[in-house]
CSV table of N, CA and C in Angstrom, one decimal:
chain,number,residue,atom,x,y,z
A,1,MET,N,0.9,-1.2,-0.1
A,1,MET,CA,0.0,0.0,0.0
A,1,MET,C,0.8,1.3,0.0
A,2,THR,N,0.3,2.3,-0.5
A,2,THR,CA,1.1,3.5,-0.6
A,2,THR,C,0.6,4.5,0.5
A,3,ASP,N,1.5,5.6,0.6
A,3,ASP,CA,1.1,6.7,1.4
A,3,ASP,C,-0.4,7.3,1.3
A,4,ALA,N,-0.7,7.2,-0.1
A,4,ALA,CA,-2.1,7.8,-0.3
A,4,ALA,C,-3.2,6.7,0.2
A,5,ASP,N,-2.8,5.4,0.0
A,5,ASP,CA,-3.8,4.5,0.6
A,5,ASP,C,-4.1,4.6,2.1
A,6,PHE,N,-3.0,4.9,2.8
A,6,PHE,CA,-3.1,5.0,4.3
A,6,PHE,C,-3.7,6.4,4.6
A,7,MET,N,-3.4,7.5,3.7
A,7,MET,CA,-4.0,8.7,4.1
A,7,MET,C,-5.6,8.7,3.8
A,8,ARG,N,-6.0,7.8,2.8
A,8,ARG,CA,-7.3,7.7,2.5
A,8,ARG,C,-8.2,7.2,3.9
A,9,GLN,N,-7.4,6.2,4.5
A,9,GLN,CA,-8.1,5.5,5.8
A,9,GLN,C,-8.2,6.9,6.9
A,10,ALA,N,-7.2,7.6,6.9
A,10,ALA,CA,-7.1,8.7,7.9
A,10,ALA,C,-8.2,9.8,7.5
A,11,ILE,N,-8.3,9.9,6.2
A,11,ILE,CA,-9.6,10.8,5.7
A,11,ILE,C,-10.8,10.2,6.1
A,12,SER,N,-11.1,8.9,6.1
A,12,SER,CA,-12.2,8.3,6.5
A,12,SER,C,-12.4,8.6,7.8
A,13,LEU,N,-11.5,8.4,8.7
A,13,LEU,CA,-11.6,8.8,10.2
A,13,LEU,C,-11.8,10.2,10.5
A,14,ALA,N,-11.4,11.1,9.6
A,14,ALA,CA,-11.7,12.5,9.8
A,14,ALA,C,-13.1,12.7,9.4
A,15,GLN,N,-13.6,12.1,8.5
A,15,GLN,CA,-15.0,12.3,8.3
A,15,GLN,C,-15.9,11.6,9.4
A,16,ALA,N,-15.4,10.7,9.9
A,16,ALA,CA,-16.2,10.2,11.1
A,16,ALA,C,-16.4,11.2,12.2
A,17,ALA,N,-15.0,11.9,12.4
A,17,ALA,CA,-15.1,13.0,13.4
A,17,ALA,C,-16.0,14.1,13.0
A,18,ALA,N,-16.1,14.4,11.5
A,18,ALA,CA,-16.9,15.5,11.3
A,18,ALA,C,-18.4,15.2,11.6
A,19,ASP,N,-18.6,14.0,11.2
A,19,ASP,CA,-20.0,13.6,11.3
A,19,ASP,C,-20.5,13.5,12.8
A,20,GLU,N,-19.5,13.7,13.7
A,20,GLU,CA,-20.0,13.6,15.3
A,20,GLU,C,-19.8,15.3,15.5
A,21,GLY,N,-19.5,16.2,14.6
A,21,GLY,CA,-19.3,17.5,15.1
A,21,GLY,C,-17.9,17.8,15.6
A,22,GLU,N,-17.0,17.0,15.4
A,22,GLU,CA,-15.6,17.3,15.6
A,22,GLU,C,-14.9,18.0,14.5
A,23,VAL,N,-13.8,18.7,14.8
A,23,VAL,CA,-13.0,19.1,13.6
A,23,VAL,C,-12.5,17.9,13.0
A,24,PRO,N,-12.5,17.8,11.6
A,24,PRO,CA,-12.2,16.5,10.9
A,24,PRO,C,-10.7,16.3,10.7
A,25,VAL,N,-10.2,15.6,11.8
A,25,VAL,CA,-8.8,15.1,11.8
A,25,VAL,C,-8.8,13.7,12.2
A,26,GLY,N,-8.1,13.0,11.2
A,26,GLY,CA,-7.9,11.6,11.4
A,26,GLY,C,-6.6,11.0,11.3
A,27,ALA,N,-6.2,10.0,12.0
A,27,ALA,CA,-5.0,9.5,12.1
A,27,ALA,C,-4.7,7.9,12.1
A,28,VAL,N,-3.8,7.5,11.5
A,28,VAL,CA,-3.5,6.0,11.2
A,28,VAL,C,-2.2,5.7,11.4
A,29,ILE,N,-1.6,4.7,12.3
A,29,ILE,CA,-0.3,4.4,12.5
A,29,ILE,C,0.0,3.0,11.8
A,30,VAL,N,1.0,3.0,11.2
A,30,VAL,CA,1.2,1.8,10.3
A,30,VAL,C,2.4,1.3,10.7
A,31,ARG,N,2.7,0.0,10.9
A,31,ARG,CA,4.0,-0.6,10.8
A,31,ARG,C,4.1,-1.9,10.0
A,32,ASN,N,5.3,-2.1,9.3
A,32,ASN,CA,5.3,-3.1,8.5
A,32,ASN,C,4.1,-3.3,7.5
A,33,GLY,N,3.7,-2.2,7.0
A,33,GLY,CA,2.6,-2.3,6.0
A,33,GLY,C,1.2,-2.5,6.5
A,34,GLU,N,1.1,-2.6,7.9
A,34,GLU,CA,-0.1,-3.0,8.6
A,34,GLU,C,-0.6,-1.9,9.3
A,35,VAL,N,-1.7,-1.5,9.4
A,35,VAL,CA,-2.5,-0.5,10.4
A,35,VAL,C,-2.5,-1.2,11.7
A,36,ILE,N,-1.8,-0.5,12.6
A,36,ILE,CA,-1.8,-1.1,14.1
A,36,ILE,C,-2.6,-0.2,15.1
A,37,ALA,N,-3.0,1.0,14.5
A,37,ALA,CA,-3.8,1.9,15.5
A,37,ALA,C,-4.3,3.0,14.7
A,38,THR,N,-5.5,3.6,15.1
A,38,THR,CA,-6.1,4.7,14.6
A,38,THR,C,-6.7,5.6,15.6
A,39,GLY,N,-6.9,6.9,15.2
A,39,GLY,CA,-7.5,7.8,16.1
A,39,GLY,C,-8.2,9.0,15.4
A,40,ARG,N,-9.2,9.7,15.9
A,40,ARG,CA,-9.7,10.7,15.3
A,40,ARG,C,-10.2,11.9,16.5
A,41,ASN,N,-10.3,13.1,16.1
A,41,ASN,CA,-10.5,14.1,17.0
A,41,ASN,C,-11.8,13.6,17.9
A,42,ARG,N,-11.6,13.9,19.2
A,42,ARG,CA,-12.8,13.6,20.0
A,42,ARG,C,-12.9,14.8,21.1
A,43,ARG,N,-12.2,15.9,20.8
A,43,ARG,CA,-12.1,17.0,21.9
A,43,ARG,C,-13.6,17.5,22.4
A,44,GLU,N,-14.5,17.9,21.5
A,44,GLU,CA,-15.7,18.2,21.9
A,44,GLU,C,-16.5,17.2,22.6
A,45,LEU,N,-16.6,15.9,22.0
A,45,LEU,CA,-17.4,15.0,22.7
A,45,LEU,C,-16.8,14.6,24.2
A,46,GLY,N,-15.5,14.5,24.3
A,46,GLY,CA,-14.9,14.2,25.3
A,46,GLY,C,-14.6,15.5,26.4
A,47,ARG,N,-14.8,16.6,25.8
A,47,ARG,CA,-14.5,17.7,26.5
A,47,ARG,C,-13.1,17.8,27.2
A,48,ASN,N,-12.2,17.5,26.3
A,48,ASN,CA,-10.7,17.4,26.8
A,48,ASN,C,-9.8,17.8,25.7
A,49,ALA,N,-9.1,18.8,26.1
A,49,ALA,CA,-8.0,19.3,25.2
A,49,ALA,C,-7.0,18.3,24.7
A,50,LEU,N,-6.8,17.2,25.4
A,50,LEU,CA,-5.8,16.1,24.8
A,50,LEU,C,-6.4,15.3,23.9
A,51,TYR,N,-7.7,15.3,23.5
A,51,TYR,CA,-8.2,14.3,22.6
A,51,TYR,C,-8.1,14.5,21.2
A,52,HIS,N,-6.8,14.7,20.7
A,52,HIS,CA,-6.4,14.9,19.4
A,52,HIS,C,-6.4,13.6,18.7
A,53,ALA,N,-6.6,13.5,17.4
A,53,ALA,CA,-6.4,12.2,16.6
A,53,ALA,C,-5.3,11.6,16.8
A,54,GLU,N,-3.9,12.4,16.7
A,54,GLU,CA,-2.7,11.9,17.0
A,54,GLU,C,-2.5,11.1,18.3
A,55,ILE,N,-2.9,11.8,19.3
A,55,ILE,CA,-2.7,11.4,20.6
A,55,ILE,C,-3.6,10.0,20.9
A,56,GLU,N,-4.8,10.0,20.3
A,56,GLU,CA,-5.5,8.7,20.4
A,56,GLU,C,-4.7,7.6,19.6
A,57,ALA,N,-4.3,7.9,18.4
A,57,ALA,CA,-3.7,6.8,17.7
A,57,ALA,C,-2.4,6.4,18.5
A,58,ILE,N,-1.6,7.2,19.0
A,58,ILE,CA,-0.3,6.9,19.5
A,58,ILE,C,-0.7,6.1,20.8
A,59,ASN,N,-1.6,6.5,21.5
A,59,ASN,CA,-2.2,5.7,22.8
A,59,ASN,C,-2.4,4.3,22.3
A,60,ASN,N,-3.3,4.2,21.3
A,60,ASN,CA,-3.7,2.9,20.8
A,60,ASN,C,-2.5,2.0,20.2
A,61,ALA,N,-1.6,2.8,19.6
A,61,ALA,CA,-0.4,1.9,19.1
A,61,ALA,C,0.5,1.5,20.3
A,62,CYS,N,0.7,2.2,21.2
A,62,CYS,CA,1.4,1.8,22.3
A,62,CYS,C,0.7,0.6,23.1
A,63,ARG,N,-0.6,0.6,23.2
A,63,ARG,CA,-1.2,-0.6,23.8
A,63,ARG,C,-1.1,-1.7,22.8
A,64,ALA,N,-1.2,-1.6,21.5
A,64,ALA,CA,-1.0,-2.8,20.6
A,64,ALA,C,0.2,-3.3,20.6
A,65,LEU,N,1.3,-2.6,20.8
A,65,LEU,CA,2.7,-2.9,20.8
A,65,LEU,C,3.2,-3.3,22.2
A,66,GLY,N,2.4,-2.8,23.2
A,66,GLY,CA,3.0,-3.1,24.6
A,66,GLY,C,4.1,-2.4,25.1
A,67,GLY,N,4.3,-1.1,24.6
A,67,GLY,CA,5.4,-0.3,25.2
A,67,GLY,C,5.1,1.1,24.5
A,68,TRP,N,5.9,2.1,25.1
A,68,TRP,CA,5.8,3.6,24.7
A,68,TRP,C,6.6,3.9,23.4
A,69,ARG,N,7.6,3.2,23.1
A,69,ARG,CA,8.3,3.4,21.9
A,69,ARG,C,7.5,2.6,20.7
A,70,LEU,N,7.5,3.4,19.7
A,70,LEU,CA,6.9,2.8,18.5
A,70,LEU,C,7.8,2.7,17.2
A,71,PRO,N,8.7,1.9,17.6
A,71,PRO,CA,9.8,1.7,16.3
A,71,PRO,C,9.1,1.2,15.1
A,72,GLY,N,9.7,1.7,14.0
A,72,GLY,CA,9.2,1.2,12.7
A,72,GLY,C,8.0,1.8,12.3
A,73,CYS,N,7.3,2.7,12.9
A,73,CYS,CA,5.9,3.2,12.8
A,73,CYS,C,6.0,4.5,11.9
A,74,THR,N,5.0,4.7,11.2
A,74,THR,CA,4.6,5.8,10.4
A,74,THR,C,3.1,6.3,10.9
A,75,LEU,N,3.1,7.5,11.2
A,75,LEU,CA,1.9,8.3,11.4
A,75,LEU,C,1.3,9.1,10.2
A,76,TYR,N,0.1,8.6,9.9
A,76,TYR,CA,-0.4,9.5,8.9
A,76,TYR,C,-1.6,10.2,9.5
A,77,VAL,N,-1.5,11.5,9.2
A,77,VAL,CA,-2.6,12.3,9.8
A,77,VAL,C,-3.1,13.4,8.7
A,78,THR,N,-4.4,13.6,8.9
A,78,THR,CA,-5.0,14.6,7.8
A,78,THR,C,-4.6,16.0,8.0
A,79,LEU,N,-3.9,16.4,9.2
A,79,LEU,CA,-3.6,17.9,9.5
A,79,LEU,C,-2.2,18.1,10.1
A,80,GLU,N,-1.5,18.8,9.6
A,80,GLU,CA,-0.1,19.1,10.3
A,80,GLU,C,-0.2,19.0,11.9
A,81,PRO,N,0.6,18.2,12.6
A,81,PRO,CA,0.5,18.1,14.1
A,81,PRO,C,0.7,19.4,14.6
A,82,CYS,N,0.1,19.6,15.8
A,82,CYS,CA,0.2,20.8,16.5
A,82,CYS,C,1.6,20.7,17.6
A,83,PRO,N,1.7,21.5,18.5
A,83,PRO,CA,3.1,21.4,19.3
A,83,PRO,C,2.8,20.0,20.3
A,84,MET,N,1.6,19.8,20.8
A,84,MET,CA,1.4,18.8,21.8
A,84,MET,C,1.8,17.4,20.8
A,85,CYS,N,1.1,17.3,19.8
A,85,CYS,CA,1.3,16.0,18.9
A,85,CYS,C,2.6,15.9,18.4
A,86,ALA,N,3.2,16.9,18.0
A,86,ALA,CA,4.5,16.8,17.5
A,86,ALA,C,5.4,16.2,18.7
A,87,GLY,N,5.2,16.7,19.8
A,87,GLY,CA,5.9,16.3,21.0
A,87,GLY,C,5.8,15.0,21.3
A,88,ALA,N,4.5,14.4,21.2
A,88,ALA,CA,4.2,13.0,21.4
A,88,ALA,C,4.8,12.0,20.3
A,89,VAL,N,4.9,12.6,19.1
A,89,VAL,CA,5.6,11.8,18.1
A,89,VAL,C,7.1,11.7,18.5
A,90,ILE,N,7.7,12.7,18.9
A,90,ILE,CA,9.1,12.6,19.4
A,90,ILE,C,9.2,11.7,20.6
A,91,ASN,N,8.4,11.7,21.6
A,91,ASN,CA,8.4,11.0,22.8
A,91,ASN,C,8.2,9.5,22.4
A,92,ALA,N,7.3,9.2,21.4
A,92,ALA,CA,7.0,7.9,21.1
A,92,ALA,C,7.9,7.3,20.1
A,93,ARG,N,8.9,8.1,19.6
A,93,ARG,CA,10.0,7.6,18.6
A,93,ARG,C,9.4,7.1,17.3
A,94,ILE,N,8.3,7.8,16.9
A,94,ILE,CA,7.7,7.4,15.6
A,94,ILE,C,8.9,7.9,14.5
A,95,GLU,N,8.9,6.9,13.6
A,95,GLU,CA,10.1,7.0,12.6
A,95,GLU,C,9.6,7.9,11.5
A,96,ARG,N,8.2,8.1,11.1
A,96,ARG,CA,8.0,8.8,10.0
A,96,ARG,C,6.6,9.6,10.1
A,97,VAL,N,6.4,10.8,9.7
A,97,VAL,CA,5.2,11.3,9.8
A,97,VAL,C,4.8,11.8,8.4
A,98,VAL,N,3.5,11.5,8.1
A,98,VAL,CA,3.1,11.9,6.6
A,98,VAL,C,1.8,12.6,7.1
A,99,PHE,N,1.7,14.1,6.7
A,99,PHE,CA,0.4,14.8,7.0
A,99,PHE,C,0.0,15.3,5.7
A,100,GLY,N,-1.3,15.8,5.7
A,100,GLY,CA,-2.2,16.1,4.6
A,100,GLY,C,-2.0,17.7,4.6
A,101,ALA,N,-3.0,18.4,5.2
A,101,ALA,CA,-3.1,19.8,5.1
A,101,ALA,C,-2.1,20.5,6.0
A,102,PHE,N,-1.7,21.8,5.6
A,102,PHE,CA,-0.9,22.4,6.5
A,102,PHE,C,-1.7,23.2,7.5
A,103,ASP,N,-1.3,23.4,8.7
A,103,ASP,CA,-2.0,24.1,9.7
A,103,ASP,C,-1.3,25.6,10.0
A,104,ARG,N,-1.7,26.5,9.3
A,104,ARG,CA,-0.9,27.9,9.4
A,104,ARG,C,-1.1,28.7,10.8
A,105,LYS,N,-1.9,28.0,11.5
A,105,LYS,CA,-2.1,28.7,12.9
A,105,LYS,C,-1.6,28.0,14.1
A,106,ALA,N,-1.4,26.6,14.0
A,106,ALA,CA,-0.9,25.8,15.0
A,106,ALA,C,0.1,24.6,14.6
A,107,GLY,N,0.3,24.6,13.2
A,107,GLY,CA,1.1,23.5,12.7
A,107,GLY,C,2.6,23.7,13.3
A,108,SER,N,3.2,22.7,13.8
A,108,SER,CA,4.5,22.5,14.5
A,108,SER,C,5.5,21.6,13.8
A,109,VAL,N,5.1,21.3,12.6
A,109,VAL,CA,6.0,20.5,11.7
A,109,VAL,C,6.4,21.3,10.4
A,110,GLY,N,6.5,22.7,10.5
A,110,GLY,CA,7.0,23.5,9.5
A,110,GLY,C,6.2,24.7,9.2
A,111,SER,N,4.8,24.8,9.6
A,111,SER,CA,4.0,26.0,9.3
A,111,SER,C,4.3,27.1,10.4
A,112,VAL,N,4.1,27.1,11.7
A,112,VAL,CA,4.4,28.0,12.7
A,112,VAL,C,5.8,27.8,13.2
A,113,THR,N,6.1,26.5,13.4
A,113,THR,CA,7.4,26.2,13.8
A,113,THR,C,7.7,24.8,13.3
A,114,ASP,N,8.9,24.3,13.6
A,114,ASP,CA,9.2,22.9,13.1
A,114,ASP,C,9.9,22.2,14.5
A,115,LEU,N,9.1,21.7,15.3
A,115,LEU,CA,9.6,21.1,16.4
A,115,LEU,C,10.7,19.7,16.2
A,116,PHE,N,10.5,19.3,15.0
A,116,PHE,CA,11.5,18.3,14.5
A,116,PHE,C,12.9,18.7,14.2
A,117,THR,N,13.1,20.1,14.1
A,117,THR,CA,14.4,20.5,13.9
A,117,THR,C,15.2,20.9,15.2
A,118,PHE,N,14.5,21.0,16.2
A,118,PHE,CA,15.1,21.3,17.6
A,118,PHE,C,16.0,20.2,18.0
A,119,PRO,N,16.9,20.5,18.8
A,119,PRO,CA,17.8,19.4,19.2
A,119,PRO,C,17.4,18.4,20.3
A,120,TYR,N,16.2,17.8,19.9
A,120,TYR,CA,15.7,16.7,20.7
A,120,TYR,C,16.5,15.3,20.4
A,121,ASN,N,16.1,14.3,21.1
A,121,ASN,CA,16.8,13.1,20.9
A,121,ASN,C,16.2,12.2,19.7
A,122,TRP,N,15.2,12.8,19.1
A,122,TRP,CA,14.6,12.0,18.1
A,122,TRP,C,14.1,13.0,16.9
A,123,LYS,N,14.3,12.5,15.7
A,123,LYS,CA,14.0,13.4,14.5
A,123,LYS,C,13.3,12.4,13.6
A,124,PRO,N,12.0,12.5,13.5
A,124,PRO,CA,11.3,11.5,12.4
A,124,PRO,C,11.4,12.3,11.2
A,125,GLU,N,11.3,11.3,10.2
A,125,GLU,CA,11.3,11.8,8.6
A,125,GLU,C,9.8,12.4,8.4
A,126,VAL,N,9.8,13.4,7.6
A,126,VAL,CA,8.5,13.9,7.4
A,126,VAL,C,8.0,14.1,5.9
A,127,ARG,N,6.9,13.5,5.6
A,127,ARG,CA,6.2,14.0,4.3
A,127,ARG,C,5.1,14.9,4.4
A,128,ALA,N,5.3,16.0,4.0
A,128,ALA,CA,4.3,17.1,4.1
A,128,ALA,C,3.4,17.1,2.8
A,129,GLY,N,2.0,17.3,2.9
A,129,GLY,CA,1.2,17.6,1.9
A,129,GLY,C,0.6,16.4,1.0
A,130,CYS,N,0.7,15.3,1.7
A,130,CYS,CA,0.1,14.2,1.1
A,130,CYS,C,-1.4,14.1,1.1
A,131,MET,N,-2.0,14.2,-0.3
A,131,MET,CA,-3.3,14.5,-0.4
A,131,MET,C,-3.8,15.8,0.2
A,132,GLU,N,-3.0,16.7,0.1
A,132,GLU,CA,-3.2,18.0,0.8
A,132,GLU,C,-4.8,18.5,0.3
A,133,ASP,N,-4.9,18.6,-1.0
A,133,ASP,CA,-6.2,19.2,-1.3
A,133,ASP,C,-7.4,18.6,-0.7
A,134,GLU,N,-7.5,17.4,-0.7
A,134,GLU,CA,-8.6,16.6,-0.1
A,134,GLU,C,-8.7,16.8,1.3
A,135,CYS,N,-7.6,16.9,2.0
A,135,CYS,CA,-7.6,17.1,3.5
A,135,CYS,C,-8.1,18.7,3.7
A,136,ALA,N,-7.4,19.5,3.2
A,136,ALA,CA,-7.7,20.9,3.4
A,136,ALA,C,-9.1,21.2,2.9
A,137,GLU,N,-9.7,20.7,1.9
A,137,GLU,CA,-11.1,20.8,1.5
A,137,GLU,C,-12.0,20.2,2.5
A,138,MET,N,-11.7,19.2,3.3
A,138,MET,CA,-12.6,18.6,4.2
A,138,MET,C,-12.8,19.5,5.5
A,139,LEU,N,-11.5,20.1,5.8
A,139,LEU,CA,-11.5,21.1,7.0
A,139,LEU,C,-12.1,22.5,6.4
A,140,SER,N,-12.0,22.9,5.3
A,140,SER,CA,-12.8,24.1,4.8
A,140,SER,C,-14.2,23.9,4.9
A,141,ALA,N,-14.7,22.8,4.3
A,141,ALA,CA,-16.2,22.6,4.3
A,141,ALA,C,-16.5,22.5,5.8
A,142,PHE,N,-15.8,22.0,6.6
A,142,PHE,CA,-16.5,21.7,7.9
A,142,PHE,C,-16.8,23.2,8.6
A,143,PHE,N,-15.5,24.0,8.5
A,143,PHE,CA,-15.7,25.3,9.1
A,143,PHE,C,-16.6,26.3,8.4
A,144,LYS,N,-16.9,26.1,7.1
A,144,LYS,CA,-17.9,27.0,6.4
A,144,LYS,C,-19.3,26.6,7.0
A,145,LYS,N,-19.5,25.3,7.0
A,145,LYS,CA,-20.8,24.7,7.7
A,145,LYS,C,-21.0,25.1,9.0
A,146,LEU,N,-20.0,25.3,9.9
A,146,LEU,CA,-20.0,25.6,11.2
A,146,LEU,C,-20.3,27.1,11.3
A,147,ARG,N,-19.7,27.8,10.4
A,147,ARG,CA,-20.0,29.4,10.5
A,147,ARG,C,-21.5,29.6,10.1
A,148,ILE,N,-22.0,28.8,9.0
A,148,ILE,CA,-23.4,29.0,8.7
A,148,ILE,C,-24.3,28.7,9.7
A,149,LYS,N,-24.0,27.6,10.5
A,149,LYS,CA,-24.9,27.1,11.6
A,149,LYS,C,-24.8,28.1,12.7
A,150,ASN,N,-23.7,28.8,13.0
A,150,ASN,CA,-23.6,29.7,14.1
A,150,ASN,C,-24.2,31.1,13.9
A,151,LYS,N,-24.5,31.2,12.7
A,151,LYS,CA,-25.1,32.7,12.3
A,151,LYS,C,-26.3,32.8,13.0
């Protein structure tokens, strides 16, 4: 399977989040070509600032692999990780991050800052902009619908 195939799975999770009224962000963690964990935004439903898609996926991957390190794993996420999620990637030793849309307001893998360039003990490989148009459109449509609803 390709990066786009796994990103499509993350997009599907993002759509499930949007269907629940959450900002549409989905995440998939893959190891050896197999999905080992998934996550999606649940901040509104869970009323918790920590319930980001990446954090849920990392938590599920740690459970699946039985440890806090995630060697050989790739994180696919529809939106550029924020500082919290980029930090979690570093702490979990995720080898590769593939993200879709750039986050010009909170993105911490290149947009606002790039935490992966700081002298931490782990530096994942990054592929930015995978299926960027599809991921960005999903977010734009969600926020447009929300603005109309809140008028």
